[in-house]
Coordinates of C-alpha atoms in Angstrom, one line a residue:
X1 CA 68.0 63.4 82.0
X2 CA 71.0 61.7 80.6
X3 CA 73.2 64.1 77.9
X4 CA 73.0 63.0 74.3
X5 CA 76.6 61.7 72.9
X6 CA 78.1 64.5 70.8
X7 CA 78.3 63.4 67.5
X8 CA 79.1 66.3 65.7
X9 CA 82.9 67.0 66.6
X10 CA 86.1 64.9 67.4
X11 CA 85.6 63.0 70.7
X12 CA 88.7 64.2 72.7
X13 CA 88.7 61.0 75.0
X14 CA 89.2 58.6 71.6
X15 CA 91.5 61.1 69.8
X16 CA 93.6 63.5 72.7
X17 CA 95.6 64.5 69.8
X18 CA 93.1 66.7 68.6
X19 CA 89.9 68.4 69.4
X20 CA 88.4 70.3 66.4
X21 CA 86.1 73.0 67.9
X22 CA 82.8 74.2 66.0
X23 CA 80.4 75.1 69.2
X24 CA 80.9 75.8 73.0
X25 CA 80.3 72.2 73.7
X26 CA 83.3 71.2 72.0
X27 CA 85.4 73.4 74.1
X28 CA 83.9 72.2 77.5
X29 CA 84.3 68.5 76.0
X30 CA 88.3 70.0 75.7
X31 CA 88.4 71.1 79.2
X32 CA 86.5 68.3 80.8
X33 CA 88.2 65.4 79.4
X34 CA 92.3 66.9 78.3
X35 CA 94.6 63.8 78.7
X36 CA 97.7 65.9 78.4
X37 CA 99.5 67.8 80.8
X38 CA 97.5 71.0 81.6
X39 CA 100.3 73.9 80.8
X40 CA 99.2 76.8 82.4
X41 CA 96.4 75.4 84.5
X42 CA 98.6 75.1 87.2
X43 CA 99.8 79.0 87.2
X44 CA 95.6 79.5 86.5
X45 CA 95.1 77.7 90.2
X46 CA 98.0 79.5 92.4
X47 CA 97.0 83.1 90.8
X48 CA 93.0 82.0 91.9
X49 CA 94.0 80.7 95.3
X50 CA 95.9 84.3 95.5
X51 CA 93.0 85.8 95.7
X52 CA 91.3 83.7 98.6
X53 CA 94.5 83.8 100.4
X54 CA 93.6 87.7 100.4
X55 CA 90.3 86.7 101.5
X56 CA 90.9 84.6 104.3
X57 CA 93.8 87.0 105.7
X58 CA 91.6 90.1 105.4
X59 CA 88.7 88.0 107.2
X60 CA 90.6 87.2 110.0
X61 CA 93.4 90.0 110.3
X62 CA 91.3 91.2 113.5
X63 CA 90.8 88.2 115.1
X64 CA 93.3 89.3 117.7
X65 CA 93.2 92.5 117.9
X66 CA 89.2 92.7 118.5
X67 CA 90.1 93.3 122.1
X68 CA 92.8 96.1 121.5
X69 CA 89.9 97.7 119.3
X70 CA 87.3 97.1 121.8
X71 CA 89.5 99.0 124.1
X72 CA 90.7 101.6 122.5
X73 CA 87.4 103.0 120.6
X74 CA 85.4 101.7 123.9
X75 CA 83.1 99.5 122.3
X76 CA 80.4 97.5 123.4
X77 CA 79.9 94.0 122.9
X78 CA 77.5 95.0 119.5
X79 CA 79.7 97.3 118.8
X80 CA 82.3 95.4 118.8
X81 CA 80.5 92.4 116.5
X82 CA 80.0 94.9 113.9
X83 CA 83.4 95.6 113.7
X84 CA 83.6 92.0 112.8
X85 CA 80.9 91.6 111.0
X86 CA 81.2 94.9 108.9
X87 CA 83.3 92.5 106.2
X88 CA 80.4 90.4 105.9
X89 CA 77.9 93.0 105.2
X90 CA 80.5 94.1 102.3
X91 CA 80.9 90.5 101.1
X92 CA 77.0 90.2 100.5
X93 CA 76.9 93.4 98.6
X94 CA 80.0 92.4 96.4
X95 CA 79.0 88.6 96.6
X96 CA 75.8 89.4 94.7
X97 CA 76.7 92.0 92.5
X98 CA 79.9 90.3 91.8
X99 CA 78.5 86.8 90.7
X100 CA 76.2 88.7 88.1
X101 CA 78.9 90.7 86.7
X102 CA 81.7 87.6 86.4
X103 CA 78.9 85.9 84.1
X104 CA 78.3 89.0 82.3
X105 CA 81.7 90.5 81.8
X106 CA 83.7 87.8 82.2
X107 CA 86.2 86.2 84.7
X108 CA 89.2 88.2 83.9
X109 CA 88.3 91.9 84.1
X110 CA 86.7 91.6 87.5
X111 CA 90.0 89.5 88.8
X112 CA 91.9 92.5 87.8
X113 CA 89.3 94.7 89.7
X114 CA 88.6 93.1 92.9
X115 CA 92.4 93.4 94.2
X116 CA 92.1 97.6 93.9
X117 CA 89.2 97.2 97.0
X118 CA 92.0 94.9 99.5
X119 CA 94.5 97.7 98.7
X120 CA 92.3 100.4 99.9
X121 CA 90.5 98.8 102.4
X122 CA 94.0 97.5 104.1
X123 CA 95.2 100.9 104.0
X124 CA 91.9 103.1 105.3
X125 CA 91.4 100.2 108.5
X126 CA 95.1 100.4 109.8
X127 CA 94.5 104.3 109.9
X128 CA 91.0 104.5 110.9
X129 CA 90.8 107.3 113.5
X130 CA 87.8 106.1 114.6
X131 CA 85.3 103.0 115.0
X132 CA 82.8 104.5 112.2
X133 CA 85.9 104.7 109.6
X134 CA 87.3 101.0 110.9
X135 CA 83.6 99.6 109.8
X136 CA 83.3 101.5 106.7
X137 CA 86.7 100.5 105.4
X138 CA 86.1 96.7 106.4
X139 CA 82.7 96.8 104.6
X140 CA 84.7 98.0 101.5
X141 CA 87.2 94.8 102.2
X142 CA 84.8 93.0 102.2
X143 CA 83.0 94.0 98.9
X144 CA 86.5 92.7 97.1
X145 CA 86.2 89.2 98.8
X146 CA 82.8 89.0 97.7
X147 CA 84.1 90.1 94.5
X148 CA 87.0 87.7 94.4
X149 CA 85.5 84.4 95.4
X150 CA 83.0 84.3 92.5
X151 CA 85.8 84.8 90.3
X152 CA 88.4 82.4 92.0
X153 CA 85.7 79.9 91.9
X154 CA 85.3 80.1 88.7
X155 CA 89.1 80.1 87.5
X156 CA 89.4 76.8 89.7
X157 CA 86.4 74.9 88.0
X158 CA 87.1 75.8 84.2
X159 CA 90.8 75.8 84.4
X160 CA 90.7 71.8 85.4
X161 CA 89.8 68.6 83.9
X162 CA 86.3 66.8 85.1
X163 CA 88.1 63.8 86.8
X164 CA 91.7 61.9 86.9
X165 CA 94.5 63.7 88.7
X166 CA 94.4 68.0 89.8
X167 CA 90.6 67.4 88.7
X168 CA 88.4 70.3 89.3
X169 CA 86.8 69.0 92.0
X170 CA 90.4 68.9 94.1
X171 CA 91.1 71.8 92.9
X172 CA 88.1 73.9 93.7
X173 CA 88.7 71.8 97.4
X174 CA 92.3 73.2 97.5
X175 CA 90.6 76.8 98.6
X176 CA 90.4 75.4 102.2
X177 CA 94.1 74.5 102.8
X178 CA 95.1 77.9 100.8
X179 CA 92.6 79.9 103.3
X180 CA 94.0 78.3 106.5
X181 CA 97.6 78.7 105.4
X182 CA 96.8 82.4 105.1
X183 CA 95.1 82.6 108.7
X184 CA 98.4 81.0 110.2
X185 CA 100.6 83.4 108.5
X186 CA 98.0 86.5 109.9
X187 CA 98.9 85.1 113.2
X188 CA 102.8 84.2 112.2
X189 CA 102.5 87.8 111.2
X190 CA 101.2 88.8 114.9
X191 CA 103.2 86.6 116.8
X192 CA 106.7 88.5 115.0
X193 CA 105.4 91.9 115.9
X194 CA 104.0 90.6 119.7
X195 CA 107.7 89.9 120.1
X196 CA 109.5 92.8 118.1
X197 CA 107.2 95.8 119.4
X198 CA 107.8 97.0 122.7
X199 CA 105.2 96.8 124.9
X200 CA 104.0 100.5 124.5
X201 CA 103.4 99.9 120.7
X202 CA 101.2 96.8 121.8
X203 CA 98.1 98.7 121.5
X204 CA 98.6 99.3 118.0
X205 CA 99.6 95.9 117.1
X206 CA 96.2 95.3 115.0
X207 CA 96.9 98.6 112.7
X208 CA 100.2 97.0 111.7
X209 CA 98.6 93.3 111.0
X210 CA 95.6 94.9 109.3
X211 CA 97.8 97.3 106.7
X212 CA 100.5 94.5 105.5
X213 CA 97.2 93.4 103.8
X214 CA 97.9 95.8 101.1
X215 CA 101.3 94.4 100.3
X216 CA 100.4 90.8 99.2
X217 CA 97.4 92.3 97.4
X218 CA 99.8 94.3 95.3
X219 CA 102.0 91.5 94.3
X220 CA 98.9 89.4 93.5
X221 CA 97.3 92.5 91.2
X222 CA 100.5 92.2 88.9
X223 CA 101.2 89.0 88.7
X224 CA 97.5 88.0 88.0
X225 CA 97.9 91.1 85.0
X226 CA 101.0 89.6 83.4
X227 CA 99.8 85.4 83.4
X228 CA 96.1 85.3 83.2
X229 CA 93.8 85.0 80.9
X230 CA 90.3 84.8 80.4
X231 CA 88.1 81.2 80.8
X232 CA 88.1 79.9 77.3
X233 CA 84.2 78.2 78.1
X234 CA 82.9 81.5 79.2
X235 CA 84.3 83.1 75.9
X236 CA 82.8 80.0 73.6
X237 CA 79.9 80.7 75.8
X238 CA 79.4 84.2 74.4
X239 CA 80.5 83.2 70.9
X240 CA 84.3 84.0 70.8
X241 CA 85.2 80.2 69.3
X242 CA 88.9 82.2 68.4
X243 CA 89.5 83.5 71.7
X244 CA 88.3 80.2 73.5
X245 CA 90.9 78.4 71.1
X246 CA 93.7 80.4 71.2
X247 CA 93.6 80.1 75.7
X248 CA 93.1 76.3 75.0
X249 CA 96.4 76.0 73.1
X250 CA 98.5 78.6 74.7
X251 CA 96.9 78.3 78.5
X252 CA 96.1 74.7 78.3
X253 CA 98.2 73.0 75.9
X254 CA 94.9 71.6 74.3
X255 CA 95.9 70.3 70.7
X256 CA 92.7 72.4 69.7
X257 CA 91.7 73.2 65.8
X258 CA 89.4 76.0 65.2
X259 CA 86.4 73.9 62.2
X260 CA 85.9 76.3 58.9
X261 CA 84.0 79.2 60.1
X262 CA 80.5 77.5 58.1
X263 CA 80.8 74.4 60.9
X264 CA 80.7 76.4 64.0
X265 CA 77.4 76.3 66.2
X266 CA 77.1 79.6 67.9
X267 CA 74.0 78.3 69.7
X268 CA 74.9 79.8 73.0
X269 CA 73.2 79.9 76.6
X270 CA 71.8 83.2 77.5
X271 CA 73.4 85.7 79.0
X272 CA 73.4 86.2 82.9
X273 CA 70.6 89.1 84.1
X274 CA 68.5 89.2 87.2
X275 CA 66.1 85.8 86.0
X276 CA 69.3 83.7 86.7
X277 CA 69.0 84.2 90.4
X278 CA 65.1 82.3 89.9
X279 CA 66.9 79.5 87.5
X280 CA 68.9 78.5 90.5
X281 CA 65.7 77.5 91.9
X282 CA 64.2 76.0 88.7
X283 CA 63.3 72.2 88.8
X284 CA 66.9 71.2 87.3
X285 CA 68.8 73.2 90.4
X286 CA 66.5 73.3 93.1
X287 CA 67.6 70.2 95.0
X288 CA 71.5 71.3 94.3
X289 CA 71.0 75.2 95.5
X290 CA 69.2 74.1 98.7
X291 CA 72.1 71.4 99.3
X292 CA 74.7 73.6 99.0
X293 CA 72.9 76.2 101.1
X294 CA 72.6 73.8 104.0
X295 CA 76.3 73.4 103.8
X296 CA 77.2 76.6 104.0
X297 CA 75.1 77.9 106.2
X298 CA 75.4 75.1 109.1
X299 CA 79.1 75.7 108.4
X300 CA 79.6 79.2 109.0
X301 CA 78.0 79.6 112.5
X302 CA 80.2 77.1 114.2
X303 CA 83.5 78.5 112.3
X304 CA 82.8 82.2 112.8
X305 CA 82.1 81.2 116.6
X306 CA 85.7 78.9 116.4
X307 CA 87.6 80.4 114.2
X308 CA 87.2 83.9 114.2
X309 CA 86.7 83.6 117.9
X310 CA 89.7 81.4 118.8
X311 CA 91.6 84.5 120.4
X312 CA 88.2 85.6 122.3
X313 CA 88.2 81.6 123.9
X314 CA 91.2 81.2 124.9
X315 CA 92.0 84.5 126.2
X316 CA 88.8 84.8 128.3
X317 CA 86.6 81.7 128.3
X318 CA 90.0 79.7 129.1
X319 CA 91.6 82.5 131.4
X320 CA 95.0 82.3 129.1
X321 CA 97.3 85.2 128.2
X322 CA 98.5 86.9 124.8
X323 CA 101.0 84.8 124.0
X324 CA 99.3 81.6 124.6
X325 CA 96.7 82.8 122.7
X326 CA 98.5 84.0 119.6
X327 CA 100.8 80.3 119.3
X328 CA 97.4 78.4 120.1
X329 CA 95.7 80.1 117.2
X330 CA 98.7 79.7 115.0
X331 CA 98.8 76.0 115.4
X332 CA 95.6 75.4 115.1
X333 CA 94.9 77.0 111.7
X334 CA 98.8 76.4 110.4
X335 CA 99.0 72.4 111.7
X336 CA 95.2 71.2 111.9
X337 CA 93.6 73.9 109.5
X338 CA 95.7 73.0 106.6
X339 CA 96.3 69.4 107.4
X340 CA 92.6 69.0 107.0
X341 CA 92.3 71.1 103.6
X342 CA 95.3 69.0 102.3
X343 CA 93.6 65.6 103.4
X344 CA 90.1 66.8 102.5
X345 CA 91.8 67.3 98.6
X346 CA 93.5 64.3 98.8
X347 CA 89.9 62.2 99.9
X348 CA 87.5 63.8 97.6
X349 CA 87.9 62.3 94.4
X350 CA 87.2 58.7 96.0
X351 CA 85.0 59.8 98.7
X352 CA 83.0 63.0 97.5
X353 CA 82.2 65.9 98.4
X354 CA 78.6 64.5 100.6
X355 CA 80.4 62.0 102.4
X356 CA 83.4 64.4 103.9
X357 CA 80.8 66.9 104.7
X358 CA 78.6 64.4 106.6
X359 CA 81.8 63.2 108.1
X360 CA 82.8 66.9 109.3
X361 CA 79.4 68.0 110.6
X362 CA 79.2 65.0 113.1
X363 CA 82.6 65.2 114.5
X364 CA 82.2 69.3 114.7
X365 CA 79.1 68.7 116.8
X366 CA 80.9 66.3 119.0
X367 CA 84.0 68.5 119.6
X368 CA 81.6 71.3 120.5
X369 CA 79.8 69.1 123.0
X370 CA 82.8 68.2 124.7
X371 CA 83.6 71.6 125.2
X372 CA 80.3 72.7 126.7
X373 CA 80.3 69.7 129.2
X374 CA 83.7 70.6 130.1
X375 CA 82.8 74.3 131.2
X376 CA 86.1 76.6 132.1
X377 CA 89.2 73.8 131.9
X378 CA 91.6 73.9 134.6
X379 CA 95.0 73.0 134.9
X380 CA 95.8 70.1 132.3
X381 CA 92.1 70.3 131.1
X382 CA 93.1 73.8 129.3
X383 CA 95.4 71.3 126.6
X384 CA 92.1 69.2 126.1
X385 CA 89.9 72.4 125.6
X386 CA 92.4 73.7 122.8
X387 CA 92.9 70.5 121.5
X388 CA 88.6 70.5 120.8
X389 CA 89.3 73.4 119.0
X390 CA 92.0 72.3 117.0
X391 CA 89.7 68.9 116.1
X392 CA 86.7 71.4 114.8
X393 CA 89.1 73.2 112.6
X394 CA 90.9 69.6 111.3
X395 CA 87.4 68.6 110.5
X396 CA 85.9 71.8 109.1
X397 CA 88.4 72.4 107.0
X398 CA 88.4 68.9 105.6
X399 CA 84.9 68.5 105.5
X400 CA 81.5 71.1 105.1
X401 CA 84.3 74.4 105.0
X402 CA 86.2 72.6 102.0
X403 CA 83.1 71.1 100.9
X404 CA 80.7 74.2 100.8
X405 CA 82.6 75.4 97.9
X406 CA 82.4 72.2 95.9
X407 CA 78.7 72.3 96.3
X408 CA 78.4 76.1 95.1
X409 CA 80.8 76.1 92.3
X410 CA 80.5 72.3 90.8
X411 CA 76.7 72.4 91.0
X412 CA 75.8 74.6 88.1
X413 CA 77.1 74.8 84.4
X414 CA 79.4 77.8 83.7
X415 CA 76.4 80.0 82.3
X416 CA 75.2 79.7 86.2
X417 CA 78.2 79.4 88.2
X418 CA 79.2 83.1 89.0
X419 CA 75.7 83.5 90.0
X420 CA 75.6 80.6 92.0
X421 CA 78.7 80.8 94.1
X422 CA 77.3 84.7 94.2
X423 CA 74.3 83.5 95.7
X424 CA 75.1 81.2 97.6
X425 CA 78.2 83.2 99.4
X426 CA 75.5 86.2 99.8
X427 CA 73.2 84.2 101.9
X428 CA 76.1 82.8 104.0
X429 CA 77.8 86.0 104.7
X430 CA 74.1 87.2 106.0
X431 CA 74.2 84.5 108.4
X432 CA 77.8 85.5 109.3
X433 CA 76.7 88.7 110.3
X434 CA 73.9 87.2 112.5
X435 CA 76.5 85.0 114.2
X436 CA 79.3 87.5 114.4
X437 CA 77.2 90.4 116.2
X438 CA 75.8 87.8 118.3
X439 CA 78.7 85.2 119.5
X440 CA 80.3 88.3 121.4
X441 CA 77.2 88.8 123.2
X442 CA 76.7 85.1 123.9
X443 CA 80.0 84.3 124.9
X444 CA 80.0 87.5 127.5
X445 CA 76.5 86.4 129.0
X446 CA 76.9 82.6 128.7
X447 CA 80.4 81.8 129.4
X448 CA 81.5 78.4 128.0
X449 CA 77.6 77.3 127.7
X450 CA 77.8 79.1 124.4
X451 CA 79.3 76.1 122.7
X452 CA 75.8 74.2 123.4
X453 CA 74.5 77.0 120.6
X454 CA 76.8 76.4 118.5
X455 CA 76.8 72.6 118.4
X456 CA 73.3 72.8 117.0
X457 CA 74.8 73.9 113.4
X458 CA 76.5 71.4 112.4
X459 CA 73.8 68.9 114.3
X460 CA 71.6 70.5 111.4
X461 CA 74.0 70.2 108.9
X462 CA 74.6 66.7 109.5
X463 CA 71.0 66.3 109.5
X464 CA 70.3 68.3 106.1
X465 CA 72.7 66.9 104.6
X466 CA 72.2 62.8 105.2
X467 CA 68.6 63.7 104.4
X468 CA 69.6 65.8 100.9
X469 CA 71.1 62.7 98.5
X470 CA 73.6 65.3 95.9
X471 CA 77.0 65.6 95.4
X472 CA 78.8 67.2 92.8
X473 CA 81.6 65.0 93.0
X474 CA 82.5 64.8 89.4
X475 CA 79.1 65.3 87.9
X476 CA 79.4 66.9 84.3
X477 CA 77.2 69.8 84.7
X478 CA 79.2 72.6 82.1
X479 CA 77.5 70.0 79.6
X480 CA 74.2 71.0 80.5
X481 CA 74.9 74.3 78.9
X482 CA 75.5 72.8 76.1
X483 CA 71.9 71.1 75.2
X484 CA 69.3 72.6 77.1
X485 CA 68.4 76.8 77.0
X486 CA 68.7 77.7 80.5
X487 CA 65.5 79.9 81.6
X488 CA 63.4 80.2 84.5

């Protein structure tokens, strides 16, 4: 159903000079259409991509070291996909309880918050005495990331105009390039100490990679305290017109005008509680969760097999040694990971978010194909095999990895969002914990006839989504707060 004109305010597209706010509409009609430069916004995005730079460094910080672990607690091959999939299990818990609370609370306090858990956790896994500590401490890691992305979501989508240049929907893309650049630098980070350490320190090359964690997540703590501030529609939202004003003008330099106090609206959406899990399924947001659920699940079991098992190929499906391993993984995330993001961010506006997803899925599953008709590569054939690798990661990280996000966050109105990307990250991370435990296993038993399982995710997603007609791509949906009372 088509959103009714707002008659009742200044129309900010016909008169930029000044947007006189009386209701929470009038504020998302600020943010959605500003003509002006965006002061702030762009301190708002590198603060939020902070965060996921935390997140993707903390996800993948043991990539390497997995085998040093495996070693030197004596896992098995479960044991050791727990260890990996531990973060996961956190990231559920703090995915679901963390999109409730950002809608509740607010997006600022639980920024503030979810940086104390990647301090701890960094700390308490690089002096784990023990396999049981390691996984207790990388479920508490992972309880900030699924803290942080609700949040950082968020921050990216209200902090942004709806279309024109640094629009919301490039900007909630730029997670992808910001969450490959900080897997290169893990590995920049390993590759330093694989050439400083002797080789008796070796084994504990992973404690050192796994606590400079904390370091980054300090500076990002203070800096987010000293220049953020909260999201001026989730203040209008809860009926703090002042508030949402005074972040327009000094955060977004919004020529905003509060009306006389007997001309605001203070109609607002209701508040988030346990029924806005069901409204994600309600007849308006049905269609959009299951979309965006495709994506990301279809998406996360061929990049937790790739990605997070890049060192696990190449070292023993493709018979290659440490340091080959480590400069592989580093070009492929640093070169093809965040080409890909930067390309996907520079495509989406004209393409949209289906089309780049559609696009990734089918050239995933034919990468992954390739690989599992090629078997073990010999010789020259090794070059090819990595270069397969590197072509998934180009591809997922311009197309259903970049794109999963766009789907969870751009899909539902800010009254929903925190619950949506909550939702939508909890279910994914489940699935991560499937694949995680289970690629170890499958890789030992199958060999390189494992990538024929994994080719049939993004075969599905291709197929979900050519089947599944929406895209967020610069669809209005924070107006739908506005004119409608969200209920299940």
């Amino acid at each position: 159903m088509p959103i009714p004109e707002n008659k009742t305010t200044v129309n900010p597209t016909s008169n930029p000079a000044l947007v006189v706010i009386r209701s929470a509409k009038d504020v998302a009609a600020a943010l959605s259409y500003q003509q002006g430069p965006q002061k702030g916004a762009f301190a708002v995005v590198i603060l939020a991509l902070g965060g996921i730079f935390m997140d993707a460094y903390d996800f993948s910080s043991l990539a390497f070291g997995i085998t040093q672990i495996k070693v030197e607690f004596g896992l098995t091959g479960f044991m050791t996909g727990l260890v990996n999939a531990a973060i996961f299990i956190g990231a559920v818990i703090g995915a679901l309880g963390g999109g409730y609370l950002v809608d509740r609370f607010g997006r600022y306090r639980l920024f503030m918050a979810d940086m104390v858990f990647f301090v701890i956790a960094a700390i308490g896994c690089a002096l784990s005495p023990n396999v049981e500590t390691l996984i207790f401490f990388r479920i508490i890691m992972g309880i900030g990331v699924g803290l942080d992305l609700p949040v950082a979501m968020a921050f990216l989508a209200e902090f942004s105009r709806l279309r024109g240049r640094g629009n919301r929907t490039q900007r909630v893309n730029s997670w992808s390039p910001a969450w490959y650049a900080a897997t290169g630098i893990g590995y920049v980070i390993v590759l330093i100490l694989f050439l400083s350490l002797p080789a008796a320190q070796y084994d504990h090359l992973w404690r050192y990679v796994v606590g400079f964690g904390a370091v980054p997540a300090v500076v990002v703590l203070l800096v987010r305290r000293k220049y953020l501030a909260e999201s001026p529609q989730w203040l209008a939202n809860q009926g703090d017109l002042v508030g949402a004003v005074d972040i327009l003008r000094t955060k977004y330099n919004a020529a905003a005008a509060l009306a006389p106090k007997q001309e605001w609206e203070l109609a607002v959406p209701p508040k988030a509680s346990a029924k806005s899990f069901a409204v994600l399924f309600s007849p308006r947001y049905r269609i959009r969760t299951i979309a965006a659920l495709c994506v990301s699940v279809f998406s996360t079991f061929g990049y937790n097999a790739v990605a997070y098992g890049t060192p696990l190929i190449i070292s023993n499906l493709f018979h290659q040694g440490p340091l080959v391993t480590i400069i592989s993984a580093l070009v492929i995330n640093f070169g093809f990971g965040v080409g890909g993001g930067l390309l996907g961010v520079a495509l989406v506006s004209g393409w949209g978010s289906r089309k780049l997803a559609l696009i990734g899925f089918a050239v995933q599953s034919a990468s992954l194909l390739v690989l599992a008709f090629l078997g073990i590569p010999s010789s020259g054939l090794v070059i090819f095999a990595v270069m397969m690798l590197a072509v998934f990661i180009f591809f997922q990280a311009m197309g259903p990895g970049a794109q999963l996000m766009s789907y969870s966050t751009l899909s539902y109105p800010t009254s929903l969002r925190g619950v949506g990307v909550g939702f939508n990250q909890a279910v994914q991370r489940s699935f991560s914990i499937v694949s995680l435990i289970a690629f170890p296993i499958l890789a030992t038993t199958m060999g390189t006839n494992v990538f024929w399982v994994i080719a049939m995710a993004p075969l599905l997603g291709t197929l979900a989504i050519a089947l599944i007609k929406w895209d967020p791509t610069g669809k209005d949906v924070d107006a739908e707060d506005n004119y409608e009372v969200v209920s299940a």
